[in-house]
């Protein structure tokens, strides 16, 4: 940890300082829309939506022979998440549209202790670090009973998926929408010195951990799956790389260990940089980029209205959250199909889609990754890591010690297959590696 309990802020500060010190050009307030490819299918850059300040928003492009996706996660696909509002799976969605393969999207880690802000709360919610439990905080129900005792030998310090499932089951037993984290015995001095950020977040919402238990519930935290890469961050699209939470490198398996994502990002960022220097030293496009095509008719695929975002989040939380089953996933798939059909019907009837903009593009990306996540979760008929099937509670290594890979067909239907091996990397090694 750094800065007390503000590690993320310290990392961001150091990165921003490094970028500024080297004079690296940046385009801020921009949303990447899609990958540009040349006639040979090689990466040629990206299209951008630049959010203007005092000007009408515009769409532009940046041409480059290599593109690195470092767009983070997709936690906003669920109603409650520790992820910021921009974590809408944009990198996974644009990679799919570009023809890249994604893998292991069913493995979503839910952090067990996130500040519960009410049943109507949606989007990013404050995380109560497991370090609080590590210092001796207790998980209790409304009656003060420590329900994790007896469920696992480590009780509150069990792995995240075990604790999240334990909380969800206790909530079901009690008909409650949250449990509590009791750390009143820490005292004011320890809270103020050890966990100042968490203390401030709780107090900002009218909760004082010094004098009362903290209401908590599980929330989406990290996606172990993503765009498939090899050991150098290369995806299945030439010239496209992925790093960090948007990527599926295989190092997290079915359940990421705390802090390993930072190490993964550091290692793969360096490997990607080295590979780009070796493969694209001249910084020239692989081939001539085709001129933009002027649309000759209405769009063929609909943009979703911004309000559909909340419908998607509710569907995913109810059907593909911590506890899953064939029936819940089937219902989720049907509801997602209905949301898409409504937008497609409006497009067919009126010849137009939702007004282009950040909210509609992000919502459309959310639907894309939600469909893939549900399809993968339906296919994996076992419990493994942070993927828990109530109707298949055991791990089945004979049938499922392998990866589920999904790609998008030209008509936007999904093509899924299961690998014959659990080995990584999933992409063909380069000649120098063979």
XYZ file of C-alpha atoms in Angstrom:
434
model
C 0.000 0.000 0.000
C 1.008 3.621 -0.562
C -0.392 6.881 0.731
C -2.107 5.059 3.599
C -5.014 3.366 1.820
C -4.749 5.445 -1.391
C -2.505 3.244 -3.530
C -4.435 3.948 -6.735
C -4.003 7.691 -6.392
C -0.257 7.274 -5.902
C 0.063 5.062 -8.978
C -1.898 7.561 -11.073
C 0.237 10.436 -9.815
C 3.483 8.651 -10.711
C 2.234 7.704 -14.186
C 1.022 11.221 -14.982
C 4.335 12.678 -13.838
C 6.258 10.243 -16.049
C 4.150 11.083 -19.113
C 4.565 14.818 -18.572
C 8.298 14.546 -17.912
C 8.820 12.848 -21.278
C 6.552 15.191 -23.201
C 4.363 12.345 -24.485
C 1.418 13.724 -26.517
C -1.982 12.823 -25.097
C -5.542 13.199 -26.335
C -7.739 13.754 -23.315
C -11.532 13.623 -23.000
C -11.770 11.114 -25.828
C -13.550 7.783 -26.206
C -12.092 5.184 -28.566
C -14.893 3.862 -30.758
C -13.441 1.196 -33.027
C -10.226 -0.249 -34.367
C -9.166 0.751 -37.866
C -7.736 -2.037 -40.007
C -6.275 -2.096 -43.493
C -7.299 -4.334 -46.381
C -5.081 -7.122 -45.004
C -6.713 -7.036 -41.587
C -3.710 -5.391 -39.924
C -4.188 -2.722 -37.278
C -4.127 0.799 -38.710
C -5.280 2.963 -35.784
C -8.499 3.885 -34.010
C -11.520 6.099 -34.456
C -12.229 8.535 -31.623
C -15.096 10.520 -30.196
C -13.579 13.693 -28.761
C -15.663 15.419 -26.150
C -15.371 19.094 -27.029
C -15.184 21.868 -24.483
C -17.608 24.511 -25.661
C -17.716 22.947 -29.096
C -19.853 20.300 -30.760
C -18.490 16.850 -30.084
C -16.662 15.322 -33.024
C -15.355 12.024 -34.342
C -11.800 11.702 -35.598
C -9.116 9.104 -36.129
C -5.526 8.361 -35.182
C -3.522 6.231 -37.609
C -0.863 3.895 -36.205
C 0.658 0.509 -37.105
C 0.171 -0.735 -33.536
C -2.540 -0.128 -30.941
C -2.351 -1.076 -27.259
C -5.645 -1.576 -25.458
C -5.349 -0.552 -21.800
C -8.976 0.382 -21.215
C -9.502 -1.407 -17.908
C -12.466 -3.486 -16.893
C -16.188 -3.840 -17.445
C -17.591 -3.609 -13.928
C -20.342 -1.235 -15.049
C -22.129 -4.202 -16.611
C -23.437 -4.834 -13.072
C -25.548 -2.532 -10.898
C -22.985 -2.362 -8.097
C -19.268 -2.186 -8.810
C -16.047 -0.763 -7.453
C -15.155 0.340 -10.996
C -15.535 3.935 -12.223
C -18.333 4.958 -14.577
C -16.058 4.610 -17.623
C -15.428 0.878 -17.023
C -17.920 -0.194 -19.667
C -15.920 -2.909 -21.434
C -15.086 -0.635 -24.372
C -11.775 -2.358 -25.128
C -13.290 -5.839 -25.173
C -16.189 -4.663 -27.348
C -14.050 -2.904 -29.951
C -11.650 -5.864 -30.050
C -14.586 -8.186 -30.727
C -15.850 -5.936 -33.520
C -12.343 -5.960 -35.007
C -12.346 -9.761 -35.119
C -10.239 -10.489 -32.029
C -10.911 -13.415 -29.728
C -11.844 -12.981 -26.069
C -11.545 -15.629 -23.391
C -12.583 -16.453 -19.817
C -15.142 -13.648 -19.579
C -17.238 -15.740 -17.184
C -14.640 -15.233 -14.446
C -15.750 -11.999 -12.788
C -14.404 -11.350 -9.330
C -16.870 -9.823 -6.895
C -15.348 -7.964 -3.974
C -17.214 -9.128 -0.876
C -17.181 -5.893 1.115
C -18.380 -2.838 -0.779
C -20.212 -0.032 0.995
C -23.950 -0.653 0.605
C -25.682 2.589 -0.380
C -29.228 1.305 -0.789
C -31.151 -0.876 -3.215
C -31.494 1.962 -5.729
C -27.766 2.748 -5.835
C -26.094 2.014 -9.178
C -22.621 2.376 -10.622
C -19.375 2.852 -8.713
C -19.559 2.310 -4.971
C -16.790 2.642 -2.346
C -14.710 -0.442 -1.627
C -13.987 -1.431 1.954
C -10.588 -3.077 1.594
C -9.976 -6.601 2.838
C -7.140 -5.025 4.798
C -9.872 -3.948 7.222
C -10.783 -7.603 7.716
C -7.084 -8.398 7.884
C -6.812 -6.082 10.881
C -9.607 -7.960 12.648
C -12.972 -6.627 11.464
C -15.877 -9.118 11.662
C -18.616 -9.883 9.151
C -21.954 -10.016 10.958
C -25.651 -10.093 10.146
C -28.274 -7.753 11.599
C -28.325 -9.861 14.776
C -24.567 -9.514 15.239
C -23.832 -13.160 14.348
C -20.430 -13.848 12.697
C -21.782 -16.012 9.886
C -18.422 -16.786 8.203
C -17.243 -18.703 11.264
C -17.774 -22.376 10.442
C -18.064 -21.770 6.690
C -14.288 -21.664 6.151
C -11.287 -22.238 8.389
C -10.148 -18.652 7.758
C -13.623 -17.195 8.403
C -13.602 -13.544 7.239
C -10.121 -13.982 5.733
C -11.161 -16.726 3.309
C -10.615 -16.064 -0.428
C -12.786 -13.340 -1.930
C -15.090 -15.681 -3.828
C -15.775 -17.749 -0.705
C -16.568 -14.660 1.359
C -18.747 -13.146 -1.385
C -20.748 -16.372 -1.673
C -21.055 -16.586 2.096
C -22.446 -13.059 2.261
C -24.901 -13.666 -0.583
C -26.196 -16.865 0.980
C -26.655 -15.214 4.364
C -28.534 -12.394 2.644
C -30.825 -14.970 1.013
C -31.373 -16.786 4.321
C -32.265 -13.567 6.125
C -34.135 -11.926 3.266
C -31.713 -9.013 3.600
C -30.139 -6.774 0.972
C -26.853 -6.350 2.871
C -24.723 -7.549 5.777
C -22.376 -5.623 8.081
C -18.636 -5.252 8.685
C -18.033 -4.512 12.360
C -14.760 -2.757 13.201
C -15.883 -0.602 16.087
C -13.205 -2.192 18.253
C -10.512 -0.507 16.111
C -11.157 2.820 17.796
C -10.959 6.286 16.250
C -7.156 6.536 16.208
C -6.655 3.351 14.214
C -9.360 4.281 11.705
C -7.899 7.745 11.197
C -4.294 6.557 10.826
C -4.699 3.221 9.036
C -7.805 3.708 6.867
C -8.393 7.451 6.400
C -9.834 7.158 2.879
C -12.340 4.449 3.819
C -13.285 6.367 6.957
C -13.912 9.522 4.918
C -15.984 7.625 2.330
C -18.174 6.090 5.016
C -18.682 9.378 6.817
C -19.525 11.095 3.528
C -22.495 8.720 3.332
C -23.573 9.232 6.925
C -21.894 6.138 8.393
C -19.307 6.305 11.180
C -17.303 3.037 11.420
C -15.960 4.134 14.789
C -19.401 3.888 16.375
C -21.469 1.622 14.091
C -21.075 -1.419 11.799
C -20.575 -0.689 8.101
C -23.364 -1.914 5.765
C -21.744 -3.944 2.982
C -22.627 -6.192 0.043
C -20.622 -7.841 -2.752
C -20.029 -5.861 -5.954
C -18.276 -6.511 -9.272
C -14.579 -5.766 -8.880
C -12.340 -7.367 -11.513
C -12.599 -9.253 -14.806
C -10.045 -12.052 -15.068
C -11.076 -12.631 -18.679
C -10.710 -10.313 -21.633
C -9.012 -10.038 -25.006
C -6.845 -13.113 -25.564
C -3.127 -12.421 -25.759
C 0.102 -14.348 -25.903
C 3.061 -13.838 -23.562
C 3.930 -10.576 -25.310
C 0.480 -9.029 -25.153
C -0.280 -9.742 -28.820
C -3.914 -10.438 -29.660
C -5.263 -12.469 -32.566
C -5.478 -9.270 -34.680
C -2.050 -8.301 -36.121
C -0.772 -5.081 -34.588
C -3.324 -5.069 -31.752
C -2.045 -5.529 -28.202
C -3.868 -5.670 -24.876
C -2.584 -5.032 -21.376
C -4.106 -4.946 -17.916
C -7.678 -5.798 -17.026
C -8.883 -5.605 -20.633
C -6.556 -8.501 -21.483
C -6.742 -12.218 -20.801
C -3.126 -13.286 -20.442
C -3.928 -16.381 -18.414
C -1.913 -15.392 -15.346
C -5.000 -14.917 -13.149
C -6.550 -18.277 -13.945
C -10.132 -18.423 -12.712
C -9.645 -16.190 -9.684
C -7.153 -13.312 -9.439
C -5.106 -12.923 -6.275
C -5.104 -9.453 -4.736
C -2.523 -7.046 -6.232
C -1.432 -9.459 -8.979
C -3.127 -7.258 -11.571
C -0.604 -4.492 -10.916
C 2.295 -6.890 -11.433
C 0.677 -8.228 -14.608
C 0.273 -4.711 -15.953
C 3.911 -3.844 -15.295
C 5.306 -7.030 -16.844
C 3.108 -7.060 -19.934
C 3.451 -3.324 -20.539
C 7.212 -3.743 -20.797
C 6.900 -6.810 -23.021
C 4.458 -5.019 -25.312
C 6.740 -1.989 -25.558
C 9.698 -4.201 -26.459
C 7.670 -6.060 -29.088
C 6.386 -2.862 -30.684
C 9.931 -1.510 -30.916
C 11.064 -4.745 -32.552
C 8.100 -5.179 -34.900
C 7.178 -1.570 -35.729
C 10.466 0.319 -35.412
C 9.803 2.388 -38.541
C 6.395 3.505 -37.214
C 4.836 3.178 -40.658
C 1.463 1.734 -41.520
C 1.439 -1.851 -42.724
C -0.465 -0.871 -45.868
C -2.427 2.059 -47.206
C -5.432 2.797 -45.044
C -8.611 2.805 -47.132
C -10.356 6.146 -47.409
C -13.422 6.489 -45.174
C -16.567 5.232 -46.837
C -19.483 7.644 -46.982
C -22.571 5.830 -45.641
C -24.991 5.091 -48.475
C -27.865 4.057 -46.248
C -29.025 3.708 -42.656
C -26.770 2.018 -40.066
C -27.000 -1.766 -39.978
C -26.412 -2.192 -36.234
C -28.227 -0.115 -33.617
C -26.792 2.140 -30.966
C -28.641 1.630 -27.701
C -30.295 4.530 -25.896
C -28.438 5.572 -22.756
C -31.285 4.510 -20.462
C -30.788 0.875 -21.535
C -27.620 0.867 -19.431
C -29.606 0.486 -16.210
C -31.734 -2.310 -17.663
C -28.578 -4.203 -18.673
C -27.094 -3.744 -15.205
C -30.208 -5.069 -13.479
C -30.399 -8.080 -15.797
C -26.751 -8.966 -15.201
C -26.898 -8.478 -11.436
C -29.953 -10.704 -11.076
C -28.971 -13.391 -13.568
C -25.168 -13.465 -13.817
C -23.961 -12.145 -10.472
C -22.223 -13.991 -7.642
C -24.592 -16.997 -7.671
C -25.528 -18.339 -11.111
C -27.650 -21.171 -12.487
C -28.903 -22.411 -15.831
C -32.271 -20.775 -15.246
C -30.867 -17.416 -14.122
C -28.436 -17.281 -17.036
C -31.108 -18.317 -19.531
C -33.355 -15.528 -18.279
C -30.482 -13.046 -18.502
C -29.728 -14.089 -22.085
C -33.389 -13.685 -23.033
C -33.612 -10.230 -21.463
C -30.418 -9.070 -23.187
C -31.777 -10.348 -26.505
C -34.971 -8.396 -25.875
C -33.025 -5.180 -25.235
C -31.139 -5.659 -28.495
C -34.313 -6.551 -30.392
C -36.051 -3.376 -29.242
C -33.195 -1.225 -30.537
C -32.988 -3.224 -33.771
C -36.748 -2.922 -34.233
C -36.603 0.843 -33.849
C -33.794 0.944 -36.401
C -35.749 -1.176 -38.883
C -38.952 0.806 -38.405
C -37.589 4.328 -38.373
C -34.298 3.894 -40.217
C -32.300 5.477 -37.435
C -30.669 4.530 -34.181
C -30.019 6.320 -30.888
C -28.199 9.627 -31.186
C -24.409 8.977 -31.261
C -22.650 10.064 -28.099
C -20.559 8.799 -25.216
C -23.530 7.393 -23.281
C -25.001 5.518 -26.249
C -21.649 4.094 -27.357
C -20.829 2.947 -23.826
C -24.270 1.374 -23.413
C -23.903 -0.456 -26.724
C -20.513 -1.773 -25.581
C -22.037 -2.921 -22.294
C -24.623 -4.995 -24.120
C -21.907 -6.565 -26.267
C -19.761 -7.692 -23.325
C -22.831 -8.720 -21.301
C -23.935 -11.094 -24.070
C -20.478 -12.684 -24.227
C -20.218 -13.008 -20.452
C -23.597 -14.723 -20.178
C -22.855 -17.045 -23.107
C -19.567 -18.147 -21.524
C -21.168 -18.596 -18.094
C -23.927 -20.723 -19.627
C -21.406 -22.893 -21.424
C -19.218 -23.561 -18.357
C -21.304 -26.123 -16.467
C -19.160 -26.329 -13.358
C -17.966 -24.167 -10.483
C -14.416 -22.860 -10.816
C -12.758 -19.895 -9.152
C -15.086 -16.914 -9.100
C -17.589 -18.567 -11.477
C -20.158 -20.250 -9.230
C -22.974 -22.389 -10.659
C -25.597 -23.311 -8.067
C -26.696 -26.180 -10.324
C -23.110 -27.404 -10.890
C -21.463 -26.793 -7.524
C -18.370 -28.963 -8.110
C -15.245 -28.334 -10.152
C -14.944 -30.689 -13.129
C -11.326 -30.843 -14.308
C -11.979 -33.683 -16.738
C -14.470 -31.677 -18.769
C -13.658 -28.059 -17.992
C -9.958 -27.559 -17.309
C -9.858 -25.495 -20.473
C -10.789 -22.069 -21.794
C -13.931 -20.759 -23.468
C -13.119 -18.541 -26.447
C -15.649 -16.226 -28.089
C -15.518 -14.084 -31.202
C -18.089 -11.957 -32.983
C -19.432 -13.002 -36.379
C -19.970 -10.314 -39.050
C -23.715 -10.376 -38.313
C -22.952 -9.766 -34.599
C -23.903 -13.280 -33.511
C -21.501 -15.044 -31.162
C -19.184 -17.906 -32.104
C -17.902 -19.790 -29.051
C -15.604 -22.771 -28.743
C -13.733 -24.573 -25.993
C -9.977 -25.040 -26.196
C -8.531 -28.527 -26.180
C -5.968 -27.576 -23.552
C -5.643 -25.317 -20.533
C -2.244 -24.084 -21.738
C -1.423 -20.474 -22.547
C -0.528 -18.606 -24.697
C -3.604 -19.125 -26.855
C -2.158 -17.452 -29.950
C 0.409 -18.912 -32.288
C 3.993 -18.086 -31.207
C 6.147 -15.954 -33.453
C 9.010 -17.624 -35.410
C 11.629 -16.415 -32.925
C 9.776 -18.190 -30.093
C 9.542 -21.530 -31.870
